[in-house]
Amino acid sequence: MVGGDRCAAGIQEGVRYRCSTAQFDRCSIPGALVGGADAQALDVGNAAAHDRRVLIPAILMVILLVLYALLRAALAPPTLLAATILGALAALGLGGWASIHVFGFPALDNSTPLFAFLFLAALGVDYTIFLVARAREEAAHHGARNGMIRAVSATGGVITSAGIVLAAVFCVLGVLPLIALTQIGIIVGLGILLDTFVVRTLVIPALFTLIGDRIWWPTFPNIARYQPDPAYAPANGGLDE
């Protein structure tokens, strides 16, 4: 369990070290092992921590490459990835607290943080791409700030409805008797709601507004091509005499 008794884990490590360097009849036994439930839990926890150190950076790298390929900008992909990471970490903290202090679990299962982060990152970036792709189209007509406002107005209803439905689906996992699935459902459900109503509605539009048109550097949307050329505009404003 993540967040379990760290003192017990430290004792297990100490016992393992002493066994591996133990002397019996003046002969060391370097291959000595320590068994039992506590030792097994320690091994599972260490393996889960190793998986998180390897897989989470790989997941983030894949997401970043996809964002660069789609948006063709230098600042937008890392900005969106940072917002996604912060939202996922907030969901993990909130969901972990709820699992322990509200639902009464002793700790998080070892597999819960990795799978919850995987779902939160994938689903968060999915709807973010939908929003930002629309914002880029609108920016060609109205600039980065107004383009994001129009994108949020156009996609807000669809994204919010989809987020609520998806959060409800994951919350259904909370009724299952498996601790890991229950905790994943709690964390991902809360994370989707947080991403829907806070990250995509407030954080990302605020960041795009603060950064402005530089968010699309070096491939700025070509605003000029969507504006009528004054040289070809009718002198009387398009009104027939």
Short mmCIF file of C-alpha atoms in Angstrom, two decimals, residues 227-239:
data_model
loop_
_atom_site.label_atom_id
_atom_site.label_comp_id
_atom_site.label_asym_id
_atom_site.label_seq_id
_atom_site.Cartn_x
_atom_site.Cartn_y
_atom_site.Cartn_z
CA GLN A 227 -9.47 39.56 -43.51
CA PRO A 228 -10.74 41.25 -46.65
CA ASP A 229 -8.16 43.20 -48.57
CA PRO A 230 -9.00 46.94 -48.31
CA ALA A 231 -7.89 47.43 -51.93
CA TYR A 232 -10.78 45.27 -53.07
CA ALA A 233 -13.39 46.66 -50.69
CA PRO A 234 -16.23 48.60 -52.40
CA ALA A 235 -15.88 52.33 -52.02
CA ASN A 236 -19.49 52.71 -50.93
CA GLY A 237 -19.25 49.98 -48.29
CA GLY A 238 -20.94 47.40 -50.49
CA LEU A 239 -24.22 49.34 -50.84
#
